[in-house]
CSV table of C-alpha atoms and ligand atoms in Angstrom, one decimal:
chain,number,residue,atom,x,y,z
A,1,UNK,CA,-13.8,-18.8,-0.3
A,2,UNK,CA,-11.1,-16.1,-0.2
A,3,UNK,CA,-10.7,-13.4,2.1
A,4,UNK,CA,-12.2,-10.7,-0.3
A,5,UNK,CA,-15.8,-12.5,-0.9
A,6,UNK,CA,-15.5,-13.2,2.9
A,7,UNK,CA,-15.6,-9.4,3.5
A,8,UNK,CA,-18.0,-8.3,0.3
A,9,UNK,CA,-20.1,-11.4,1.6
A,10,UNK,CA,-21.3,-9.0,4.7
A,11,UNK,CA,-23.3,-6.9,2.5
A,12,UNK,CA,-26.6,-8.3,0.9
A,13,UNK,CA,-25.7,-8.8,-2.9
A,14,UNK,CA,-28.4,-8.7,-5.8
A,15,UNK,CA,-27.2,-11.6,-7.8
A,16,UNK,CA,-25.8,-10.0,-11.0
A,17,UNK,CA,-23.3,-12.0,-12.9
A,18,UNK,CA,-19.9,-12.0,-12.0
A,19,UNK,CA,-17.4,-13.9,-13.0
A,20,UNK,CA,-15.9,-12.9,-16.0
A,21,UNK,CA,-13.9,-14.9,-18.3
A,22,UNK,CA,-10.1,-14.3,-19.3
A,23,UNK,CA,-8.0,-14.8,-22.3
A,24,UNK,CA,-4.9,-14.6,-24.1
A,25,UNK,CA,-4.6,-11.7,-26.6
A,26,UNK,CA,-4.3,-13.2,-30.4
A,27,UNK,CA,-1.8,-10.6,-31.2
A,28,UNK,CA,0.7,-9.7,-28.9
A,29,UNK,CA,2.5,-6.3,-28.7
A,30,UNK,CA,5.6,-6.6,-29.0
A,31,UNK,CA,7.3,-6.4,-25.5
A,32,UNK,CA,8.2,-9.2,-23.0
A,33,UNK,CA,4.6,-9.7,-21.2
A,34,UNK,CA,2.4,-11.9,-22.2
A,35,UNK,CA,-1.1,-10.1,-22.7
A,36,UNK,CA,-4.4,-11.5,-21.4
A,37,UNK,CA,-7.9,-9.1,-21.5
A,38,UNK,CA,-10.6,-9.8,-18.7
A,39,UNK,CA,-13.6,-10.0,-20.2
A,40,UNK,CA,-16.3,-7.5,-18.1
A,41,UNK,CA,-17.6,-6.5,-21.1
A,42,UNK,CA,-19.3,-10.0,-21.4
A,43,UNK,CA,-21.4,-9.5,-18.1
A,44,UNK,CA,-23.9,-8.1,-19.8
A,45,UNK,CA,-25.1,-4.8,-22.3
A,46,UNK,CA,-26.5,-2.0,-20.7
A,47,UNK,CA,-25.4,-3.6,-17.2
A,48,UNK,CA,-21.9,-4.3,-18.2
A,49,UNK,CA,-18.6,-4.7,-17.1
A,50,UNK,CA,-17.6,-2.9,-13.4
A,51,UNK,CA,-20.8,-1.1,-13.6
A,52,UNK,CA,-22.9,-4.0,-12.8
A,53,UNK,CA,-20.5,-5.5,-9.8
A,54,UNK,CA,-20.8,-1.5,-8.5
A,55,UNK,CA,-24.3,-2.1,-8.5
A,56,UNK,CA,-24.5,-5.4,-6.8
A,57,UNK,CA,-24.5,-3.9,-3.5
A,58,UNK,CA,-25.7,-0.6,-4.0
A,59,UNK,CA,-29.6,-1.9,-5.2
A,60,UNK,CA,-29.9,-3.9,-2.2
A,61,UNK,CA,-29.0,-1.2,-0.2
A,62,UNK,CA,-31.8,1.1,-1.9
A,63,UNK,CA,-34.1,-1.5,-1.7
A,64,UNK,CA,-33.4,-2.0,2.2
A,65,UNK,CA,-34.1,1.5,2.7
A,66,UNK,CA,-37.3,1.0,1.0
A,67,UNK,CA,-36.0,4.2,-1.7
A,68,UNK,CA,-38.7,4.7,-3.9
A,69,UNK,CA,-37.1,7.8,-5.9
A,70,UNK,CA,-33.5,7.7,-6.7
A,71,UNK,CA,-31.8,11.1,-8.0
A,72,UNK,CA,-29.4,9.9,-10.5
A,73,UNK,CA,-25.7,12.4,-11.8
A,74,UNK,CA,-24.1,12.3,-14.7
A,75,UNK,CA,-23.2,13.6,-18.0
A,76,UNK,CA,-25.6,13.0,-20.6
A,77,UNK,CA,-24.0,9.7,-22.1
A,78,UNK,CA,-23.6,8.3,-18.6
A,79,UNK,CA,-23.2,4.2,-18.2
A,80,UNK,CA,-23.8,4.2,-14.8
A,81,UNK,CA,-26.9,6.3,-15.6
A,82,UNK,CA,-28.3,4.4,-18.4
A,83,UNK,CA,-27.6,0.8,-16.6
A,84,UNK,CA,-28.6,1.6,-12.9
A,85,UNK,CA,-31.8,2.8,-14.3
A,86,UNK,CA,-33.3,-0.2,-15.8
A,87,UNK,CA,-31.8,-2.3,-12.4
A,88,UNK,CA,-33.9,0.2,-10.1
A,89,UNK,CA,-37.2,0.2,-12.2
A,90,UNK,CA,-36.8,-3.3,-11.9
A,91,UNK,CA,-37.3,-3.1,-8.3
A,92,UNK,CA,-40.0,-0.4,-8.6
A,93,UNK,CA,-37.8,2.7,-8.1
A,94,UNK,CA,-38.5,5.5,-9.9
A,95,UNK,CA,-35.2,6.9,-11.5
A,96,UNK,CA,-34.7,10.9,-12.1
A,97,UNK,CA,-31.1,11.4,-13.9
A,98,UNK,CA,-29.7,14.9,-13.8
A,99,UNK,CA,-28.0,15.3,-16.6
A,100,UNK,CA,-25.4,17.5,-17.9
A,101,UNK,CA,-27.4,19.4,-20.6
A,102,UNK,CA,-25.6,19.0,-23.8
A,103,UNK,CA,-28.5,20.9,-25.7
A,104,UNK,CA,-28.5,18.1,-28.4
A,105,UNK,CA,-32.5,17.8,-30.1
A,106,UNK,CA,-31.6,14.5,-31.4
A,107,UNK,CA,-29.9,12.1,-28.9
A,108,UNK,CA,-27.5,9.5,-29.5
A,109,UNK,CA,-26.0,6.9,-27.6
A,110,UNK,CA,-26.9,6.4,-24.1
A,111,UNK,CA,-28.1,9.5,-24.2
A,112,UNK,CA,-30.8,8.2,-26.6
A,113,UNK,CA,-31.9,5.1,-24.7
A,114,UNK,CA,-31.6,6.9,-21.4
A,115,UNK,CA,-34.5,9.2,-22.5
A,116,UNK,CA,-36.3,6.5,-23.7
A,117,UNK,CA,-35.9,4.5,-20.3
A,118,UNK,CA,-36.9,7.1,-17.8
A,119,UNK,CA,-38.8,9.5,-20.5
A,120,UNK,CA,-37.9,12.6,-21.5
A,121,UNK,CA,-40.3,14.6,-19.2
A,122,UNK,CA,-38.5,13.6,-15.9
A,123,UNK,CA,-34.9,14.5,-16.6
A,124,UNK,CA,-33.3,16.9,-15.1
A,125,UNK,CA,-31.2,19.1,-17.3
A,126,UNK,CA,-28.6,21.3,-15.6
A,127,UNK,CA,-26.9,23.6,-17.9
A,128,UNK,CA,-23.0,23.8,-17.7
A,129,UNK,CA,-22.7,26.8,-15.5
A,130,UNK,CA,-24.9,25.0,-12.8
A,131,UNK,CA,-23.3,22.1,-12.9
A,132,UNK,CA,-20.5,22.8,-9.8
A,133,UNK,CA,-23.6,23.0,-7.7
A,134,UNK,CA,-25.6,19.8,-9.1
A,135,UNK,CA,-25.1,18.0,-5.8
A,136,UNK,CA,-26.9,20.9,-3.9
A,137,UNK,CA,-29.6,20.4,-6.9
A,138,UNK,CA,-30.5,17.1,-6.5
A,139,UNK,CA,-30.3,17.4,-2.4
A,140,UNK,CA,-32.7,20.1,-2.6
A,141,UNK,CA,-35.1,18.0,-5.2
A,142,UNK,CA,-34.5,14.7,-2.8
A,143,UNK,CA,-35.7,16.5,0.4
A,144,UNK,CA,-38.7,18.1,-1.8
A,145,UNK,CA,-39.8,14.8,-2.6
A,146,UNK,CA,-39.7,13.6,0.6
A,147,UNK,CA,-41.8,16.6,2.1
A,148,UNK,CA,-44.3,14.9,-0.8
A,149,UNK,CA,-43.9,11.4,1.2
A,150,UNK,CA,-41.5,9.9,-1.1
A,151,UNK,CA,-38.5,8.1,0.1
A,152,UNK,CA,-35.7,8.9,-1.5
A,153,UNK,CA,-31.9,8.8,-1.9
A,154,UNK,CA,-29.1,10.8,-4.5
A,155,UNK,CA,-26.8,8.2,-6.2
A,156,UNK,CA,-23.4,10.8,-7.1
A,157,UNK,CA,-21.9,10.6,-10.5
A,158,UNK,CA,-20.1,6.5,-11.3
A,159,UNK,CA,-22.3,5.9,-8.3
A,160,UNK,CA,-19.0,6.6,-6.1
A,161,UNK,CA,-20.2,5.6,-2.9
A,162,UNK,CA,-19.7,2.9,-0.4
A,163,UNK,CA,-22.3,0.9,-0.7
A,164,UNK,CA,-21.1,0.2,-4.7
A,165,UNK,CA,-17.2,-0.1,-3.1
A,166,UNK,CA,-18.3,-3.5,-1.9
A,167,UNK,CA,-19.6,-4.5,-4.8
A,168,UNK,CA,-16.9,-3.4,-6.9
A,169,UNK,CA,-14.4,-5.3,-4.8
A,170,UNK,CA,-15.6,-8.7,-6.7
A,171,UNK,CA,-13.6,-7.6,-9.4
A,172,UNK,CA,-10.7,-9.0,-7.6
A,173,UNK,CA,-12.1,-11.6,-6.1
A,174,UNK,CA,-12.5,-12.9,-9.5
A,175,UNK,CA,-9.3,-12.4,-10.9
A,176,UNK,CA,-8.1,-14.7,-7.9
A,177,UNK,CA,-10.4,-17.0,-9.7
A,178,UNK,CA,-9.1,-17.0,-12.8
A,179,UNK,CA,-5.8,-17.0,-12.1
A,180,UNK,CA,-6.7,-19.9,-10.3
A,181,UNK,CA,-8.5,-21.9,-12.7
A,182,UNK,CA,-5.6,-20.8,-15.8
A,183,UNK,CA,-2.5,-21.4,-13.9
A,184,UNK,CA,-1.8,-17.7,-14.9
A,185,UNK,CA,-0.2,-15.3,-11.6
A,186,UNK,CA,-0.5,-11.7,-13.3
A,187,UNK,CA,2.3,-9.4,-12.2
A,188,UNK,CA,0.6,-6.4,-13.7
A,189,UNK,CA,-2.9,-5.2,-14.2
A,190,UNK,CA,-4.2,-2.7,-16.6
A,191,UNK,CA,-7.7,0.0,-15.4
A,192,UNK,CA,-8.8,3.1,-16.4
A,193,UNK,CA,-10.1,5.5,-14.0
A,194,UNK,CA,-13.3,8.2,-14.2
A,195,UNK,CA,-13.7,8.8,-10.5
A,196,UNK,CA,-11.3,6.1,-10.0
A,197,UNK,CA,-13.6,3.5,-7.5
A,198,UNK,CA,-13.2,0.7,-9.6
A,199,UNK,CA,-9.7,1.0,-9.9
A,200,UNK,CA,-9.5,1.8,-5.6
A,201,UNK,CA,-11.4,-1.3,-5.1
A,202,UNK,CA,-9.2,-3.1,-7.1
A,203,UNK,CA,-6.1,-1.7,-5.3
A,204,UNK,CA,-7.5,-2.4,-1.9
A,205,UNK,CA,-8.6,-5.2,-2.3
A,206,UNK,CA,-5.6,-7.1,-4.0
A,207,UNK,CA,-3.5,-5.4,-0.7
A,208,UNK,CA,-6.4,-7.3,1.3
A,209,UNK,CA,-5.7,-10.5,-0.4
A,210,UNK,CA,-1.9,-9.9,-0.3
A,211,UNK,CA,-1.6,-10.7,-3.6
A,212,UNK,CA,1.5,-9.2,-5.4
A,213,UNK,CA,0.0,-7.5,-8.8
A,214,UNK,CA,0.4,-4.2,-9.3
A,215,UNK,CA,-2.4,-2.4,-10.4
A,216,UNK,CA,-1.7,0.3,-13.6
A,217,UNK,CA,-4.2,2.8,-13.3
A,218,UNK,CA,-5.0,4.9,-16.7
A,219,UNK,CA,-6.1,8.4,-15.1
A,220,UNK,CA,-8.5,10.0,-17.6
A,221,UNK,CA,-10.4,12.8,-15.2
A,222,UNK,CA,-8.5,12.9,-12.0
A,223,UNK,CA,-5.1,14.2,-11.6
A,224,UNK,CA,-2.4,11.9,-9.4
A,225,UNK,CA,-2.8,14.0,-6.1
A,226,UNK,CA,-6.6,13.7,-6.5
A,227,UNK,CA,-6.6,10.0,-7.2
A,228,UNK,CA,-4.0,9.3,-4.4
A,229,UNK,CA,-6.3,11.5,-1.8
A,230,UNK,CA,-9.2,9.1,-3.0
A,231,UNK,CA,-7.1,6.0,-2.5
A,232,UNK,CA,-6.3,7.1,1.0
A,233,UNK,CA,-9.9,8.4,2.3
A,234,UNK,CA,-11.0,5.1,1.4
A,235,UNK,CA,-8.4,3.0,3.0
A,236,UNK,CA,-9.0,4.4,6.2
A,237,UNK,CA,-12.7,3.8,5.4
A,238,UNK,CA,-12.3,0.3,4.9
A,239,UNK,CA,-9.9,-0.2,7.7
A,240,UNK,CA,-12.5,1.0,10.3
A,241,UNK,CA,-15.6,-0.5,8.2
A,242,UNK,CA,-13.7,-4.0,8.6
A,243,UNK,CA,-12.0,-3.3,11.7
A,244,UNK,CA,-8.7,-4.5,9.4
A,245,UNK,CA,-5.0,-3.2,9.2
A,246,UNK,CA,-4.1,-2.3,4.9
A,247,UNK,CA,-1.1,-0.9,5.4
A,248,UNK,CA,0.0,1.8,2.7
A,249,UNK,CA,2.9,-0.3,1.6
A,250,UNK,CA,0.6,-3.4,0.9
A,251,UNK,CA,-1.2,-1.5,-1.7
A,252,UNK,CA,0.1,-2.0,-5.1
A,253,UNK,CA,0.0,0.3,-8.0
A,254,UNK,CA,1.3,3.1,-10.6
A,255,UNK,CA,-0.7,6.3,-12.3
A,256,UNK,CA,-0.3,6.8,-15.3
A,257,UNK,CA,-1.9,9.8,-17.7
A,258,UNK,CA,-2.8,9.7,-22.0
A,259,UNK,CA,0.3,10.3,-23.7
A,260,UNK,CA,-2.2,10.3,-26.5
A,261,UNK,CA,-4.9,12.8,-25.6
A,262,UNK,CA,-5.0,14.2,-22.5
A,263,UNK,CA,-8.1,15.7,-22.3
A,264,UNK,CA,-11.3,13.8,-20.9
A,265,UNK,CA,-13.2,13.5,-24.4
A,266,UNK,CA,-13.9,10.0,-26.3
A,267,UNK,CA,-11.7,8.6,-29.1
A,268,UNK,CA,-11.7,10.2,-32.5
A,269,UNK,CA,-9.6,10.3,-35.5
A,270,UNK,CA,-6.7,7.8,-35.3
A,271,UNK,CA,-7.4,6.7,-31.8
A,272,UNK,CA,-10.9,5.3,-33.6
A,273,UNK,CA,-9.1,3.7,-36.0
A,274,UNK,CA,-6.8,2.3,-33.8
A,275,UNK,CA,-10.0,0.8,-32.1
A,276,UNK,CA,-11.5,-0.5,-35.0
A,277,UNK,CA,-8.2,-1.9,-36.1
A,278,UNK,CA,-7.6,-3.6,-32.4
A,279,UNK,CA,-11.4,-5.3,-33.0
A,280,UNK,CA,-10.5,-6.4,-36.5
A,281,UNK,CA,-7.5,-7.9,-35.0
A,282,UNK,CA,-8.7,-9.6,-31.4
A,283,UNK,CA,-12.3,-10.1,-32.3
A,284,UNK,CA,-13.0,-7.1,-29.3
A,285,UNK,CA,-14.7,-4.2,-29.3
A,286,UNK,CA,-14.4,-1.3,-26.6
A,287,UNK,CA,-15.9,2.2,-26.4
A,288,UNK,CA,-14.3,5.4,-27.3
A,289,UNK,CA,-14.7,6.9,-23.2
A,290,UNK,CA,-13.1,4.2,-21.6
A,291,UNK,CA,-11.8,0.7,-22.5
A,292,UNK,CA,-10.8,2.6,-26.1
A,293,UNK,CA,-8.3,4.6,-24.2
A,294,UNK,CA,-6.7,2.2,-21.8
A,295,UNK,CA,-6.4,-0.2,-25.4
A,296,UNK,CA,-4.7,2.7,-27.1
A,297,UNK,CA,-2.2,3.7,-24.0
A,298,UNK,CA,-1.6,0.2,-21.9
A,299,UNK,CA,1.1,-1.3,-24.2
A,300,UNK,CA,3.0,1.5,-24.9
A,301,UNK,CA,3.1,1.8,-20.7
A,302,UNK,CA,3.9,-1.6,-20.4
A,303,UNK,CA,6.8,-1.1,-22.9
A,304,UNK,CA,7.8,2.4,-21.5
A,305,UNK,CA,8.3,0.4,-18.0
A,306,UNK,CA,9.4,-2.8,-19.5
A,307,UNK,CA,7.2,-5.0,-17.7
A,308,UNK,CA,7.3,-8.9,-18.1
A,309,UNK,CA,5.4,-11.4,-16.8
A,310,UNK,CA,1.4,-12.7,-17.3
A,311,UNK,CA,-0.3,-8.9,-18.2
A,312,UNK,CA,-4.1,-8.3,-17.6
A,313,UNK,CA,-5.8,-5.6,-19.2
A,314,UNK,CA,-9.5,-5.5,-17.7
A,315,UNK,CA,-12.4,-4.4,-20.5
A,316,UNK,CA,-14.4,-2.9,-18.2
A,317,UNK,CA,-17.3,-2.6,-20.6
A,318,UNK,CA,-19.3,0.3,-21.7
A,319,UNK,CA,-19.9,-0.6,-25.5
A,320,UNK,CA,-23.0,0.9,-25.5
A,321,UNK,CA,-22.1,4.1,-26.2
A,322,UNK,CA,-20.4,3.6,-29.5
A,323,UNK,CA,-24.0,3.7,-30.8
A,324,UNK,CA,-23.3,7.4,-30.2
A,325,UNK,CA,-20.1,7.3,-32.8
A,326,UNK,CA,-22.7,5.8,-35.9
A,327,UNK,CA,-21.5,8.5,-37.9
A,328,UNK,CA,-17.4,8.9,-36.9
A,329,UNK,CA,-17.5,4.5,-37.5
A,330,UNK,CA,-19.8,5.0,-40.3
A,331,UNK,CA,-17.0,7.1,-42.4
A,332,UNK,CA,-14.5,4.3,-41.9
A,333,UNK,CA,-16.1,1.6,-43.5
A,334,UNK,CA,-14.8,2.9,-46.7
A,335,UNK,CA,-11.3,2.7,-45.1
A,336,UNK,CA,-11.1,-0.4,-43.8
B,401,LIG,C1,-17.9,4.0,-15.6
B,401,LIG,C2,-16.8,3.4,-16.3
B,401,LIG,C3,-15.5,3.5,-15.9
B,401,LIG,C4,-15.0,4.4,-14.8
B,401,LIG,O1,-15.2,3.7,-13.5
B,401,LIG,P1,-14.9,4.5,-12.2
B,401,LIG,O2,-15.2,3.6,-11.1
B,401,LIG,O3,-15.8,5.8,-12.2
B,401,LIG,O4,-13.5,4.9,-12.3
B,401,LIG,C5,-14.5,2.9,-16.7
B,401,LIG,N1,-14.8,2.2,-17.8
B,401,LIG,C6,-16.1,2.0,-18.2
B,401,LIG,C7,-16.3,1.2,-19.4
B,401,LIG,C8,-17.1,2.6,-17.4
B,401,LIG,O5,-18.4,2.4,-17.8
């Protein structure tokens, strides 16, 4: 057992698949690395990829607290919405998204299946201009629903939170596994970051392991400062949570930002066909949001900074929502 599922092994653990499978890329960019993709996508569908370790700690803790409503942010084609849904009616918990309104009568995507999951009648939709204040919103909804006798609890937005850290520290827990079992020792490793905890736990937990990959971290929301504020509120969280030294240098890792698109919007035009052309090519899909982009951006990076060495790009999952892109994919089949 290594240090890291010592530490995560604390915290009670729903038990969620988690080890996720590697392999070698069939076409390799050109470049001097040699490219392998970790396969989070393969944990499951809805409850895919970093989502579902995220989650591996954070339903035991709502279940512990005997939670029986759980107020749910996001935007309205949220994976963490969509996925930590089904998990907490699973248990009996009664999930009320707030969702970014988008004002669309017939829903796609997550979207779709979200309304369909926790019916249309108990969503919350907060227009645009509210949305700055949504945590207020669902605070003041939580503690009404109490008054009524409910227990209940407000999962933020990527469910970025401690209780999911722990979980989401598996991830590299399990590349030490792989590595392990492949003879591989990757020098670099490719994320994407919304509110970045996936990436952080990554980070940390690598430094915790001492092992000497640095982690590439595609920044599609934050900006550097932000992430790098993140990264240090929740060292010093960790190194009082696990009475531990991480020492700043011991963490491993470069920002990078879209030289493609920089805003925070999915895939379209060339950037889909560049997706569709990398799943003719591999055999593996990704999403427009998320894996899409860090597909589109990570070997130009890797050439920019002329890295060598075993290369790991995690897919991190999310491939539900390209049933929200029927129409942008369905206009390429004539293309391709
Ligand atoms: C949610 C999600 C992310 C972002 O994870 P964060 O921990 O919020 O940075 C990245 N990729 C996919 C596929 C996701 O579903």
């Amino acid at each position: 057992m290594n240090i890291i599922s010592k530490l995560t092994g604390q915290f009670p653990q729903e038990d969620y698949p988690k080890e996720s499978r590697i392999h070698p890329l069939l076409c390799q960019p050109s470049g001097r690395g040699r490219w392998f993709i970790k396969r989070e996508d393969e944990l499951g569908f809805f409850t895919s990829g970093g989502k579902i370790r995220k989650w591996r700690t954070l339903i035991p803790s709502l279940v512990q607290k005997k939670i029986d409503a759980a107020f749910l942010i996001g935007s309205a084609q949220s994976n963490n919405i969509l996925g930590l849904s089904l998990l907490l009616l699973e248990k009996g918990i009664r999930p009320v998204p707030l969702l970014l309104s988008t004002h669309d009568l017939n829903p796609k995507g997550n979207r779709l299946f979200i309304e369909l999951t926790c019916g249309r009648e108990n969503i919350v939709f907060v227009e645009r201009g509210s949305w700055h204040r949504v945590d207020e919103t669902a605070a003041l909804m939580a503690s009404e629903w109490a008054s009524k006798g409910y227990r209940t609890a407000v999962i933020p937005e990527g469910s970025y939170t401690p209780d999911a850290f722990y979980g989401a520290m598996t991830l590299a827990s399990d590349i030490l596994r792989n590595e392990n079992e492949s003879g591989c020792s990757f020098r670099h490793i490719f994320i994407e970051a919304g509110t970045g905890l996936q990436a952080i736990a990554l980070i940390i937990a690598l430094a915790i392991a001492c092992h000497p990959a640095s982690v590439s971290v595609l920044l599609l929301k934050d900006s550097e400062a932000e992430f790098q504020k993140k990264l240090e509120e929740w060292r010093l969280f960790l190194m009082e949570r696990f009475a531990l030294e991480v020492d700043r240098s011991r963490l491993h890792y470069s920002l990078f930002s879209p030289a493609v698109q920089k805003s925070f919007k999915p895939l379209s035009g060339s950037g889909m066909d560049h997706l569709i052309g990398f799943a003719k090519m591999t055999g593996v899909w990704t999403d427009p949001v998320y894996s899409g982009r860090l597909i589109m951006e990570a070997f130009s990076q890797a050439e920019r900074e002329e890295m060598d060495g075993d290369l790991l790009l995690i897919h991190s999952g999310g491939l539900s929502s390209l049933f929200g892109f029927e129409k942008a994919l369905q206009r390429r089949l004539s293309s391709v």
